[in-house]
CSV table of C-alpha atoms in Angstrom, one decimal:
chain,number,residue,atom,x,y,z
U,1,MET,CA,85.4,99.2,117.3
U,2,ARG,CA,85.4,98.3,113.6
U,3,PRO,CA,88.4,96.4,112.2
U,4,ILE,CA,89.9,98.1,109.1
U,5,ARG,CA,93.1,95.9,108.9
U,6,SER,CA,94.5,93.3,111.3
U,7,ASP,CA,96.3,96.1,113.1
U,8,LEU,CA,93.9,99.1,112.6
U,9,TRP,CA,90.6,99.7,114.3
U,10,GLU,CA,88.0,102.5,113.7
U,11,THR,CA,85.9,104.0,116.5
U,12,GLN,CA,82.2,104.9,116.0
U,13,VAL,CA,81.3,107.9,113.9
U,14,ASP,CA,81.2,111.2,115.8
U,15,SER,CA,79.5,114.4,114.7
U,16,PRO,CA,81.1,117.3,116.6
U,17,PHE,CA,78.7,119.7,114.9
U,18,PRO,CA,76.2,119.4,112.0
U,19,GLY,CA,77.9,118.6,108.7
U,20,LEU,CA,81.1,117.3,110.2
U,21,THR,CA,81.7,113.6,110.8
U,22,THR,CA,84.9,112.0,112.3
U,23,HIS,CA,86.4,108.8,113.6
U,24,ALA,CA,89.5,108.0,115.6
U,25,TYR,CA,91.8,105.1,114.8
U,26,LEU,CA,93.7,102.7,117.0
U,27,TRP,CA,96.8,101.3,115.4
U,28,THR,CA,98.2,98.3,117.3
U,29,GLY,CA,101.5,98.2,115.4
U,30,GLY,CA,103.4,100.9,117.3
U,31,ARG,CA,106.9,100.0,118.5
U,32,GLN,CA,106.2,101.4,121.9
U,33,GLY,CA,102.6,100.3,122.3
U,34,ASN,CA,99.2,101.1,120.7
U,35,VAL,CA,98.7,104.4,119.0
U,36,LEU,CA,95.4,106.4,118.8
U,37,PHE,CA,95.2,108.8,115.9
U,38,TYR,CA,92.8,111.8,116.0
U,39,ALA,CA,90.2,112.0,118.8
U,40,THR,CA,86.9,110.6,119.9
U,41,GLN,CA,84.1,112.8,121.0
U,42,THR,CA,82.8,110.4,123.8
U,43,ASP,CA,84.2,107.7,125.9
U,44,THR,CA,81.8,105.1,124.5
U,45,GLU,CA,84.6,103.1,122.8
U,46,PHE,CA,87.0,103.2,125.8
U,47,ASP,CA,86.1,99.7,126.9
U,48,GLY,CA,86.7,98.4,123.3
U,49,ILE,CA,90.0,100.2,123.2
U,50,ALA,CA,91.0,98.7,126.5
U,51,ALA,CA,90.2,95.2,125.2
U,52,LEU,CA,92.6,95.8,122.4
U,53,GLY,CA,95.4,96.8,124.8
U,54,GLY,CA,94.6,100.5,125.5
U,55,VAL,CA,96.5,103.5,124.2
U,56,ALA,CA,100.2,104.2,124.9
U,57,HIS,CA,100.5,107.2,122.6
U,58,HIS,CA,97.9,109.6,121.2
U,59,TYR,CA,98.6,111.7,118.1
U,60,LEU,CA,96.5,114.7,117.0
U,61,SER,CA,96.8,116.0,113.5
U,62,HIS,CA,95.7,119.6,114.4
U,63,ARG,CA,94.0,121.8,117.0
U,64,ASP,CA,90.4,121.0,115.9
U,65,GLU,CA,90.7,117.5,117.4
U,66,ALA,CA,91.5,118.8,120.8
U,67,GLY,CA,88.7,118.7,123.4
U,68,PRO,CA,87.7,117.1,126.7
U,69,MET,CA,88.2,113.5,125.5
U,70,VAL,CA,91.9,114.1,124.8
U,71,ALA,CA,92.5,114.5,128.6
U,72,ARG,CA,90.2,111.6,129.3
U,73,VAL,CA,92.3,109.3,127.0
U,74,GLY,CA,95.3,110.3,129.0
U,75,GLU,CA,93.6,109.7,132.3
U,76,ARG,CA,92.1,106.3,131.3
U,77,PHE,CA,95.1,104.9,129.5
U,78,GLY,CA,98.1,106.9,130.6
U,79,ALA,CA,98.7,107.8,126.9
U,80,ARG,CA,101.4,110.3,126.0
U,81,LEU,CA,100.0,113.1,123.8
U,82,HIS,CA,101.8,114.0,120.6
U,83,ALA,CA,100.6,117.2,118.9
U,84,PRO,CA,101.8,120.0,116.6
U,85,ALA,CA,104.1,122.5,118.3
U,86,ALA,CA,102.6,125.4,116.4
U,87,GLU,CA,99.2,124.8,118.1
U,88,LEU,CA,100.4,124.2,121.7
U,89,ASP,CA,98.3,127.1,123.1
U,90,GLU,CA,95.0,125.9,121.7
U,91,ILE,CA,95.6,122.2,122.4
U,92,GLY,CA,97.1,122.9,125.8
U,93,ARG,CA,93.8,124.3,127.0
U,94,HIS,CA,92.5,120.7,126.9
U,95,ALA,CA,95.5,118.5,127.8
U,96,HIS,CA,99.2,118.6,128.4
U,97,VAL,CA,101.2,117.9,125.2
U,98,ASP,CA,104.0,115.5,126.1
U,99,VAL,CA,105.6,115.5,122.7
U,100,PRO,CA,105.4,118.7,120.6
U,101,LEU,CA,105.9,118.0,116.9
U,102,ALA,CA,107.7,120.5,114.6
U,103,THR,CA,109.9,118.8,112.1
U,104,ARG,CA,109.6,115.9,109.6
U,105,HIS,CA,111.1,112.7,111.2
U,106,VAL,CA,110.5,109.1,112.0
U,107,ASP,CA,109.9,108.8,115.8
U,108,ALA,CA,110.5,106.1,118.3
U,109,ASN,CA,107.1,104.6,117.5
U,110,GLY,CA,108.1,104.1,113.9
U,111,ILE,CA,105.7,106.9,112.8
U,112,GLU,CA,106.8,109.4,110.1
U,113,VAL,CA,105.7,112.8,111.3
U,114,ILE,CA,105.1,115.1,108.3
U,115,PRO,CA,104.2,118.7,109.0
U,116,THR,CA,101.7,119.9,106.5
U,117,PRO,CA,100.6,123.4,107.5
U,118,GLY,CA,97.8,125.1,105.6
U,119,HIS,CA,94.5,123.8,106.8
U,120,SER,CA,95.6,125.1,110.2
U,121,PRO,CA,99.1,126.4,111.1
U,122,GLY,CA,100.2,123.1,112.8
U,123,SER,CA,98.4,120.5,110.6
U,124,THR,CA,100.4,117.3,110.6
U,125,CYS,CA,100.1,114.1,108.7
U,126,TYR,CA,101.4,110.7,109.8
U,127,LEU,CA,102.7,107.7,107.8
U,128,VAL,CA,103.1,104.3,109.3
U,129,ALA,CA,104.2,100.8,108.1
U,130,GLY,CA,101.1,98.7,108.7
U,131,ALA,CA,100.2,95.1,108.4
U,132,ASN,CA,101.3,93.0,105.3
U,133,GLY,CA,103.8,95.7,104.2
U,134,GLN,CA,101.1,98.3,103.6
U,135,GLN,CA,101.6,102.0,104.3
U,136,TYR,CA,98.9,103.9,106.1
U,137,LEU,CA,98.7,107.7,105.7
U,138,PHE,CA,96.7,109.7,108.2
U,139,THR,CA,96.0,113.0,106.6
U,140,GLY,CA,93.9,114.8,109.3
U,141,ASP,CA,91.9,117.5,107.5
U,142,THR,CA,94.7,118.4,105.1
U,143,LEU,CA,93.3,116.1,102.4
U,144,PHE,CA,90.1,114.1,102.3
U,145,MET,CA,87.6,112.7,99.8
U,146,GLY,CA,84.5,114.8,99.3
U,147,ASP,CA,81.0,113.4,99.0
U,148,ASP,CA,81.3,113.8,95.2
U,149,GLY,CA,84.1,111.2,95.2
U,150,THR,CA,86.9,113.7,94.4
U,151,TRP,CA,89.9,114.6,96.6
U,152,THR,CA,89.8,118.0,98.3
U,153,ALA,CA,92.3,120.0,100.3
U,154,GLY,CA,91.1,121.3,103.7
U,155,TYR,CA,90.9,124.9,102.7
U,156,ILE,CA,88.6,126.9,104.9
U,157,PRO,CA,89.1,130.7,104.6
U,158,PRO,CA,90.0,132.7,106.6
U,159,ILE,CA,91.3,129.9,108.9
U,160,SER,CA,93.4,128.2,106.2
U,161,GLU,CA,96.4,129.6,104.4
U,162,ILE,CA,96.3,128.7,100.7
U,163,ASP,CA,100.1,129.0,99.9
U,164,SER,CA,101.1,126.9,102.8
U,165,LEU,CA,98.4,124.3,102.0
U,166,THR,CA,99.6,124.2,98.3
U,167,ALA,CA,103.2,123.6,99.5
U,168,SER,CA,102.0,120.8,101.8
U,169,LEU,CA,100.2,119.0,99.0
U,170,ARG,CA,103.6,119.0,97.1
U,171,VAL,CA,105.1,117.4,100.1
U,172,LEU,CA,102.5,114.7,100.2
U,173,ALA,CA,102.4,113.9,96.4
U,174,PRO,CA,105.6,111.7,96.3
U,175,LEU,CA,104.3,109.3,99.0
U,176,ARG,CA,102.9,105.9,98.1
U,177,PRO,CA,100.3,105.0,100.7
U,178,ASP,CA,98.2,101.9,100.3
U,179,LEU,CA,95.5,103.3,102.7
U,180,VAL,CA,94.6,106.9,103.3
U,181,ILE,CA,92.7,107.9,106.4
U,182,SER,CA,91.4,111.4,107.0
U,183,SER,CA,90.0,112.8,110.2
U,184,ALA,CA,86.9,114.7,109.2
U,185,PHE,CA,85.2,113.2,106.1
U,186,ALA,CA,82.3,113.5,103.8
U,187,GLY,CA,80.4,110.7,102.1
U,188,ARG,CA,80.4,107.1,103.5
U,189,SER,CA,84.0,106.6,104.8
U,190,ALA,CA,87.2,108.3,105.8
U,191,VAL,CA,89.3,105.3,104.7
U,192,HIS,CA,90.3,104.9,101.1
U,193,VAL,CA,92.5,102.4,99.3
U,194,SER,CA,95.2,103.9,97.1
U,195,ALA,CA,97.5,102.0,94.6
U,196,GLY,CA,100.2,102.7,92.1
U,197,THR,CA,100.0,106.3,90.8
U,198,GLN,CA,96.5,106.7,92.2
U,199,TRP,CA,97.8,108.8,95.1
U,200,SER,CA,99.8,111.3,93.1
U,201,ASP,CA,96.7,111.6,90.8
U,202,SER,CA,94.5,112.3,93.9
U,203,VAL,CA,96.8,115.0,95.2
U,204,ALA,CA,97.0,116.6,91.8
U,205,GLN,CA,93.2,116.6,91.7
U,206,ALA,CA,93.1,118.4,95.1
U,207,ARG,CA,95.8,120.9,93.9
U,208,THR,CA,93.8,121.8,90.9
U,209,LYS,CA,90.7,122.4,93.0
U,210,LEU,CA,92.7,124.5,95.4
U,211,ALA,CA,94.2,126.6,92.6
U,212,ASP,CA,90.7,127.2,91.4
U,213,ALA,CA,89.7,128.3,94.8
U,214,ALA,CA,92.7,130.7,95.0
U,215,ALA,CA,91.7,132.2,91.6
U,216,CYS,CA,88.3,133.0,93.0
U,217,ALA,CA,89.5,134.4,96.3
C-alpha cells in the first residue's frame, strides 16, 4: 500500500486487460469506518488493507469495476457495497449491492455522491473531505488525465452516451478539489493535484475534446 496522504492509500497497479491500468484507494477518514474506492483485481493487498483497519464500506464508480474481488472484499472485511442503482444488474452478478446510489447527496460516511452518467449509465463520482482540509474527488472513468498530459472524458462509443457525459462534466466543473483520483488511468499516475481555477480549466479542456469527438461522430 502506497501512502498518498495521511488518510489515503493506493493499492498496487492492476492491469485488467492490455492498455488499461487501475488502482483502488483506501480512505481512512470515513465517519463509519474505512472506505475502499474502486476495486482491486487480486487479493495481494488484503493484508496491507487489514493492517490499516480493513474496509467498512466499498464504493464502486461504475460497472466496469465489478468482478470477483468485489465479493472477496465483502467476505474478508464485511464491507457494505455502495454502487450505482442504474447498474445493479451488471454489478449484482458479482456481489450484492447493499446501498444503491441514484441521487446526489452527502451520505452517512461524509461522502458526497455525485451521479455523472455518460461513460456508462450509472457512472458516479465521489467527493470527500480529506486530511488538512483538502477535498478529494474520485472521478472513476468519467474524467482522467491522458498520457499526453491533457484531461479527457471517458467517452467510449458505443458504450458511452455523449450528451449525458457532456452534462456530467458541467456538474463537475464548479467543484474545487485539491486532489483528483481516477479509476482507470494513462501515463504514470491516477492521482493529480488541482488548485485554484485549475480544475475548471481541466474540465473545460475535456469538454472541448468531447465536443470535437461529437463533431466527428
